[in-house]
PDB file of C-alpha atoms in Angstrom:
ATOM      1  CA  MET A 113      21.180  18.223   1.357  1.00 71.00           C
ATOM      2  CA  ALA A 114      17.616  19.356   0.848  1.00 81.00           C
ATOM      3  CA  LEU A 115      15.337  20.030   3.779  1.00 85.00           C
ATOM      4  CA  ASN A 116      13.219  17.116   2.596  1.00 88.00           C
ATOM      5  CA  GLN A 117      16.030  14.592   3.055  1.00 91.00           C
ATOM      6  CA  VAL A 118      17.073  15.914   6.463  1.00 92.00           C
ATOM      7  CA  GLY A 119      13.473  15.509   7.594  1.00 92.00           C
ATOM      8  CA  GLY A 120      13.437  11.993   6.194  1.00 94.00           C
ATOM      9  CA  PHE A 121      16.512  10.995   8.169  1.00 95.00           C
ATOM     10  CA  ILE A 122      15.193  12.496  11.407  1.00 95.00           C
ATOM     11  CA  LEU A 123      11.825  10.765  10.919  1.00 95.00           C
ATOM     12  CA  ALA A 124      13.442   7.386  10.221  1.00 96.00           C
ATOM     13  CA  ALA A 125      15.743   7.683  13.242  1.00 96.00           C
ATOM     14  CA  SER A 126      12.836   8.648  15.511  1.00 96.00           C
ATOM     15  CA  LEU A 127      10.720   5.720  14.354  1.00 95.00           C
ATOM     16  CA  ALA A 128      13.698   3.432  15.036  1.00 96.00           C
ATOM     17  CA  LEU A 129      13.981   4.897  18.553  1.00 96.00           C
ATOM     18  CA  ILE A 130      10.296   4.255  19.238  1.00 95.00           C
ATOM     19  CA  ALA A 131      10.541   0.691  17.928  1.00 95.00           C
ATOM     20  CA  HIS A 132      13.637   0.055  20.057  1.00 96.00           C
ATOM     21  CA  SER A 133      11.957   1.404  23.167  1.00 95.00           C
ATOM     22  CA  GLY A 134       8.932  -0.794  22.486  1.00 94.00           C
ATOM     23  CA  TYR A 135      11.062  -3.912  22.236  1.00 94.00           C
ATOM     24  CA  SER A 136      12.948  -2.930  25.403  1.00 94.00           C
ATOM     25  CA  ALA A 137       9.622  -2.463  27.203  1.00 93.00           C
ATOM     26  CA  VAL A 138       8.492  -5.968  26.245  1.00 93.00           C
ATOM     27  CA  GLU A 139      11.805  -7.408  27.476  1.00 91.00           C
ATOM     28  CA  HIS A 140      11.576  -5.469  30.727  1.00 91.00           C
ATOM     29  CA  ILE A 141       8.017  -6.641  31.422  1.00 90.00           C
ATOM     30  CA  SER A 142       8.950 -10.271  30.867  1.00 88.00           C
ATOM     31  CA  PHE A 143      12.031  -9.812  33.100  1.00 88.00           C
ATOM     32  CA  ALA A 144       9.978  -8.171  35.861  1.00 86.00           C
ATOM     33  CA  LYS A 145       7.438 -10.973  35.701  1.00 84.00           C
ATOM     34  CA  THR A 146      10.055 -13.675  36.315  1.00 85.00           C
ATOM     35  CA  THR A 147      11.997 -11.911  39.071  1.00 83.00           C
ATOM     36  CA  HIS A 148       9.026 -10.142  40.761  1.00 76.00           C
ATOM     37  CA  ALA A 149      10.982  -6.921  41.166  1.00 73.00           C
ATOM     38  CA  GLY A 150      10.851  -3.428  39.679  1.00 72.00           C
ATOM     39  CA  ALA A 151       7.337  -3.382  38.236  1.00 74.00           C
ATOM     40  CA  SER A 152       7.575   0.194  36.954  1.00 82.00           C
ATOM     41  CA  MET A 153       8.893   1.194  33.547  1.00 84.00           C
ATOM     42  CA  PRO A 154      12.548   2.271  33.782  1.00 89.00           C
ATOM     43  CA  ILE A 155      13.272   5.910  33.110  1.00 92.00           C
ATOM     44  CA  ASP A 156      15.522   5.336  30.108  1.00 93.00           C
ATOM     45  CA  ILE A 157      12.817   3.491  28.146  1.00 94.00           C
ATOM     46  CA  THR A 158      10.373   6.325  28.836  1.00 94.00           C
ATOM     47  CA  ALA A 159      12.946   8.939  27.810  1.00 95.00           C
ATOM     48  CA  GLU A 160      13.797   7.063  24.616  1.00 95.00           C
ATOM     49  CA  CYS A 161      10.107   6.835  23.683  1.00 95.00           C
ATOM     50  CA  LEU A 162       9.452  10.548  24.273  1.00 95.00           C
ATOM     51  CA  ILE A 163      12.575  11.649  22.412  1.00 96.00           C
ATOM     52  CA  GLY A 164      11.488   9.443  19.504  1.00 96.00           C
ATOM     53  CA  LEU A 165       8.052  11.077  19.543  1.00 96.00           C
ATOM     54  CA  LEU A 166       9.468  14.620  19.519  1.00 95.00           C
ATOM     55  CA  GLY A 167      11.902  13.758  16.749  1.00 95.00           C
ATOM     56  CA  SER A 168       9.141  12.259  14.634  1.00 96.00           C
ATOM     57  CA  ILE A 169       6.989  15.399  15.031  1.00 95.00           C
ATOM     58  CA  PHE A 170       9.724  17.710  13.769  1.00 94.00           C
ATOM     59  CA  GLY A 171      10.934  15.198  11.210  1.00 95.00           C
ATOM     60  CA  VAL A 172       7.552  14.778   9.557  1.00 94.00           C
ATOM     61  CA  VAL A 173       7.012  18.558   9.390  1.00 93.00           C
ATOM     62  CA  LEU A 174      10.335  18.899   7.561  1.00 93.00           C
ATOM     63  CA  PHE A 175       9.694  15.851   5.391  1.00 93.00           C
ATOM     64  CA  ALA A 176       6.232  16.820   4.196  1.00 90.00           C
ATOM     65  CA  GLY A 177       7.539  19.459   1.793  1.00 83.00           C
ATOM     66  CA  ASP A 178       7.133  23.169   1.288  1.00 83.00           C
ATOM     67  CA  LEU A 179       3.829  24.920   1.705  1.00 84.00           C
ATOM     68  CA  ARG A 180       2.742  26.899  -1.329  1.00 83.00           C
ATOM     69  CA  GLU A 181       1.509  30.464  -1.224  1.00 81.00           C
ATOM     70  CA  ILE A 182      -2.056  30.818  -2.333  1.00 79.00           C
ATOM     71  CA  LYS A 183      -2.135  34.260  -3.905  1.00 78.00           C
ATOM     72  CA  MET A 184      -2.318  33.784  -7.648  1.00 72.00           C
ATOM     73  CA  ASP A 185       0.212  36.497  -8.462  1.00 70.00           C
ATOM     74  CA  ARG A 186       2.875  34.779  -6.348  1.00 64.00           C
ATOM     75  CA  GLU A 187       2.067  31.478  -8.064  1.00 63.00           C
ATOM     76  CA  MET A 188       2.221  33.038 -11.508  1.00 69.00           C
ATOM     77  CA  SER A 189       5.562  34.670 -10.810  1.00 71.00           C
ATOM     78  CA  THR A 190       7.109  31.227 -10.580  1.00 69.00           C
ATOM     79  CA  ARG A 191       5.988  30.360 -14.082  1.00 69.00           C
ATOM     80  CA  SER A 192       7.186  32.084 -17.234  1.00 70.00           C
ATOM     81  CA  VAL A 193       4.961  33.282 -20.036  1.00 71.00           C
ATOM     82  CA  ASP A 194       6.917  31.420 -22.706  1.00 69.00           C
ATOM     83  CA  THR A 195       6.373  27.688 -22.866  1.00 60.00           C
TER      84      THR A 195
ATOM     85  CA  MET B 177     -25.482  68.592 -14.474  1.00 59.00           C
ATOM     86  CA  GLN B 178     -25.803  65.436 -12.462  1.00 63.00           C
ATOM     87  CA  GLN B 179     -22.678  63.927 -11.062  1.00 64.00           C
ATOM     88  CA  GLN B 180     -22.240  60.209 -11.591  1.00 64.00           C
ATOM     89  CA  PRO B 181     -21.441  58.412  -8.352  1.00 65.00           C
ATOM     90  CA  ILE B 182     -18.053  56.776  -8.481  1.00 67.00           C
ATOM     91  CA  GLU B 183     -18.494  53.036  -8.483  1.00 68.00           C
ATOM     92  CA  GLU B 184     -16.116  50.987  -6.463  1.00 68.00           C
ATOM     93  CA  VAL B 185     -14.204  48.391  -8.448  1.00 65.00           C
ATOM     94  CA  PRO B 186     -14.452  45.059  -6.581  1.00 65.00           C
ATOM     95  CA  LYS B 187     -11.059  43.853  -5.441  1.00 71.00           C
ATOM     96  CA  TYR B 188      -9.896  41.034  -7.685  1.00 71.00           C
ATOM     97  CA  ASP B 189      -7.757  38.676  -5.657  1.00 73.00           C
ATOM     98  CA  PRO B 190      -7.534  35.242  -7.202  1.00 77.00           C
ATOM     99  CA  ILE B 191      -6.439  32.276  -5.139  1.00 80.00           C
ATOM    100  CA  SER B 192      -4.715  29.246  -6.588  1.00 81.00           C
ATOM    101  CA  PRO B 193      -6.711  26.088  -5.768  1.00 83.00           C
ATOM    102  CA  ALA B 194      -3.720  23.811  -6.438  1.00 84.00           C
ATOM    103  CA  ALA B 195      -1.771  25.571  -3.692  1.00 85.00           C
ATOM    104  CA  MET B 196      -4.717  25.260  -1.268  1.00 87.00           C
ATOM    105  CA  GLN B 197      -4.950  21.549  -1.979  1.00 90.00           C
ATOM    106  CA  THR B 198      -1.194  21.057  -1.454  1.00 90.00           C
ATOM    107  CA  ASN B 199      -1.323  22.817   1.891  1.00 90.00           C
ATOM    108  CA  MET B 200      -4.334  20.817   3.096  1.00 91.00           C
ATOM    109  CA  TYR B 201      -2.595  17.628   2.064  1.00 92.00           C
ATOM    110  CA  ILE B 202       0.530  18.560   4.042  1.00 92.00           C
ATOM    111  CA  ILE B 203      -1.537  19.122   7.195  1.00 93.00           C
ATOM    112  CA  LEU B 204      -3.389  15.819   6.659  1.00 94.00           C
ATOM    113  CA  TYR B 205      -0.121  13.929   6.178  1.00 94.00           C
ATOM    114  CA  ALA B 206       1.524  15.465   9.242  1.00 94.00           C
ATOM    115  CA  ARG B 207      -1.465  14.802  11.515  1.00 95.00           C
ATOM    116  CA  SER B 208      -1.906  11.222  10.331  1.00 95.00           C
ATOM    117  CA  THR B 209       1.739  10.464  11.072  1.00 95.00           C
ATOM    118  CA  LEU B 210       1.319  12.135  14.458  1.00 95.00           C
ATOM    119  CA  ALA B 211      -1.648   9.865  15.233  1.00 96.00           C
ATOM    120  CA  ALA B 212       0.356   6.734  14.421  1.00 95.00           C
ATOM    121  CA  THR B 213       3.521   7.778  16.272  1.00 96.00           C
ATOM    122  CA  ALA B 214       1.813   9.205  19.358  1.00 96.00           C
ATOM    123  CA  GLY B 215      -0.437   6.138  19.531  1.00 96.00           C
ATOM    124  CA  ALA B 216       2.626   3.896  19.495  1.00 95.00           C
ATOM    125  CA  ALA B 217       4.268   5.977  22.237  1.00 95.00           C
ATOM    126  CA  ALA B 218       1.130   5.940  24.416  1.00 95.00           C
ATOM    127  CA  GLY B 219       0.771   2.184  24.027  1.00 95.00           C
ATOM    128  CA  ILE B 220       4.419   1.541  24.890  1.00 94.00           C
ATOM    129  CA  LEU B 221       4.308   3.805  27.944  1.00 93.00           C
ATOM    130  CA  GLY B 222       1.187   2.032  29.173  1.00 91.00           C
ATOM    131  CA  LEU B 223      -1.091   5.040  29.456  1.00 91.00           C
ATOM    132  CA  THR B 224      -4.729   4.320  30.157  1.00 88.00           C
ATOM    133  CA  GLY B 225      -7.896   6.374  30.403  1.00 90.00           C
ATOM    134  CA  THR B 226      -7.877  10.136  30.636  1.00 94.00           C
ATOM    135  CA  THR B 227      -4.072  10.297  30.710  1.00 94.00           C
ATOM    136  CA  GLY B 228      -3.995   8.953  27.182  1.00 95.00           C
ATOM    137  CA  PHE B 229      -6.320  11.671  25.877  1.00 95.00           C
ATOM    138  CA  VAL B 230      -4.354  14.388  27.644  1.00 96.00           C
ATOM    139  CA  PHE B 231      -1.210  12.941  26.033  1.00 96.00           C
ATOM    140  CA  PHE B 232      -2.853  13.139  22.606  1.00 96.00           C
ATOM    141  CA  PHE B 233      -3.858  16.774  22.978  1.00 95.00           C
ATOM    142  CA  ALA B 234      -0.392  17.687  24.259  1.00 95.00           C
ATOM    143  CA  ALA B 235       1.233  15.994  21.253  1.00 95.00           C
ATOM    144  CA  SER B 236      -1.232  17.768  18.938  1.00 95.00           C
ATOM    145  CA  ALA B 237      -0.267  21.104  20.479  1.00 94.00           C
ATOM    146  CA  VAL B 238       3.428  20.376  19.839  1.00 94.00           C
ATOM    147  CA  MET B 239       2.585  19.461  16.243  1.00 94.00           C
ATOM    148  CA  SER B 240       0.652  22.735  15.841  1.00 93.00           C
ATOM    149  CA  ALA B 241       3.685  24.644  17.129  1.00 93.00           C
ATOM    150  CA  ALA B 242       5.941  22.816  14.660  1.00 92.00           C
ATOM    151  CA  LEU B 243       3.572  23.631  11.763  1.00 92.00           C
ATOM    152  CA  VAL B 244       3.422  27.293  12.772  1.00 91.00           C
ATOM    153  CA  LEU B 245       7.221  27.340  12.786  1.00 90.00           C
ATOM    154  CA  ARG B 246       7.186  25.856   9.287  1.00 87.00           C
ATOM    155  CA  THR B 247       4.957  28.636   7.969  1.00 84.00           C
ATOM    156  CA  GLY B 248       7.242  31.269   9.448  1.00 79.00           C
ATOM    157  CA  PHE B 249       4.599  32.562  11.904  1.00 84.00           C
ATOM    158  CA  ASN B 250       2.455  33.802   9.036  1.00 83.00           C
ATOM    159  CA  PRO B 251      -0.105  31.118   8.188  1.00 84.00           C
ATOM    160  CA  ASN B 252      -2.479  33.592   6.531  1.00 84.00           C
ATOM    161  CA  LYS B 253      -0.160  33.534   3.548  1.00 84.00           C
ATOM    162  CA  TYR B 254      -0.941  29.853   2.976  1.00 86.00           C
ATOM    163  CA  PHE B 255      -4.630  29.525   3.836  1.00 86.00           C
ATOM    164  CA  PRO B 256      -7.530  31.557   2.440  1.00 83.00           C
ATOM    165  CA  GLN B 257     -10.007  33.911   4.075  1.00 81.00           C
ATOM    166  CA  ASN B 258      -7.707  34.906   6.934  1.00 82.00           C
ATOM    167  CA  ARG B 259      -8.393  31.618   8.725  1.00 83.00           C
ATOM    168  CA  GLY B 260      -4.760  30.522   8.726  1.00 83.00           C
ATOM    169  CA  TRP B 261      -4.307  30.235  12.499  1.00 88.00           C
ATOM    170  CA  MET B 262      -7.534  28.271  13.004  1.00 89.00           C
ATOM    171  CA  GLN B 263      -6.762  25.929  10.136  1.00 88.00           C
ATOM    172  CA  ILE B 264      -3.244  25.125  11.296  1.00 89.00           C
ATOM    173  CA  SER B 265      -4.015  24.594  14.958  1.00 89.00           C
ATOM    174  CA  THR B 266      -7.325  22.731  14.659  1.00 90.00           C
ATOM    175  CA  GLY B 267      -7.311  21.181  11.198  1.00 86.00           C
ATOM    176  CA  GLU B 268      -7.711  17.372  11.192  1.00 88.00           C
ATOM    177  CA  VAL B 269      -7.315  17.093  14.987  1.00 92.00           C
ATOM    178  CA  VAL B 270     -10.546  15.205  15.673  1.00 92.00           C
ATOM    179  CA  ASN B 271      -9.978  13.081  12.585  1.00 91.00           C
ATOM    180  CA  SER B 272      -6.595  11.947  13.843  1.00 94.00           C
ATOM    181  CA  LEU B 273      -8.042  11.237  17.310  1.00 95.00           C
ATOM    182  CA  PHE B 274      -9.647   8.051  15.994  1.00 95.00           C
ATOM    183  CA  SER B 275      -6.436   6.866  14.343  1.00 95.00           C
ATOM    184  CA  TYR B 276      -4.611   7.655  17.592  1.00 96.00           C
ATOM    185  CA  MET B 277      -6.994   5.452  19.579  1.00 95.00           C
ATOM    186  CA  LEU B 278      -6.517   2.633  17.093  1.00 96.00           C
ATOM    187  CA  PHE B 279      -2.705   2.663  17.352  1.00 96.00           C
ATOM    188  CA  TRP B 280      -2.893   3.182  21.126  1.00 96.00           C
ATOM    189  CA  THR B 281      -4.956   0.047  21.700  1.00 95.00           C
ATOM    190  CA  LEU B 282      -2.815  -1.885  19.223  1.00 95.00           C
ATOM    191  CA  PHE B 283       0.467  -1.087  20.929  1.00 94.00           C
ATOM    192  CA  SER B 284      -0.982  -1.466  24.430  1.00 94.00           C
ATOM    193  CA  GLY B 285      -2.036  -4.952  23.466  1.00 93.00           C
ATOM    194  CA  LEU B 286       1.333  -5.744  21.900  1.00 91.00           C
ATOM    195  CA  VAL B 287       3.474  -4.521  24.796  1.00 92.00           C
ATOM    196  CA  HIS B 288       1.420  -4.917  27.957  1.00 90.00           C
ATOM    197  CA  LEU B 289      -0.704  -7.999  27.472  1.00 87.00           C
ATOM    198  CA  PHE B 290       1.251 -11.134  28.092  1.00 72.00           C
ATOM    199  CA  GLU B 291       0.352 -14.743  28.539  1.00 54.00           C
TER     200      GLU B 291
END
């Protein structure tokens, strides 16, 4: 599996984690409003959000593709003289 | 007999502009995605004020570390004029700050404002 695709999977999974933590946060706030208890964000929602953020950082760096060297002789060595 | 002074041949070191453009585009893409994702995280966690800006600069530093890892600790190979380190760690940071604030206010409103 190419590095591109691994990065794509990690990025997609991290975005899903962030979306899930967001939905859980909305549910928790509505729950805390009705029962008047536990007004702070639970630790597992915070942890899920931060793990999703870290995964998306490394996933997008892998997904964005290879950097290309700028020296012209390295670039030319990848192309052949014959067409 | 007069001796001719030896002229120095200027160093000919061509740089591929297509490669430079690809590398700039990769940094732009990575930082834009960072702005969206970190803004969503800051909105969900309910950060306000200075804490939110500190969070953004911390996430930008982690992204810079990830990009340096991707270049194999030698960014001068991918950016011209020996400015590789500056370009990787500070390229597009202020640009993505505005996108970060946009997503931050959006997700704060979605998660923390209720009827």
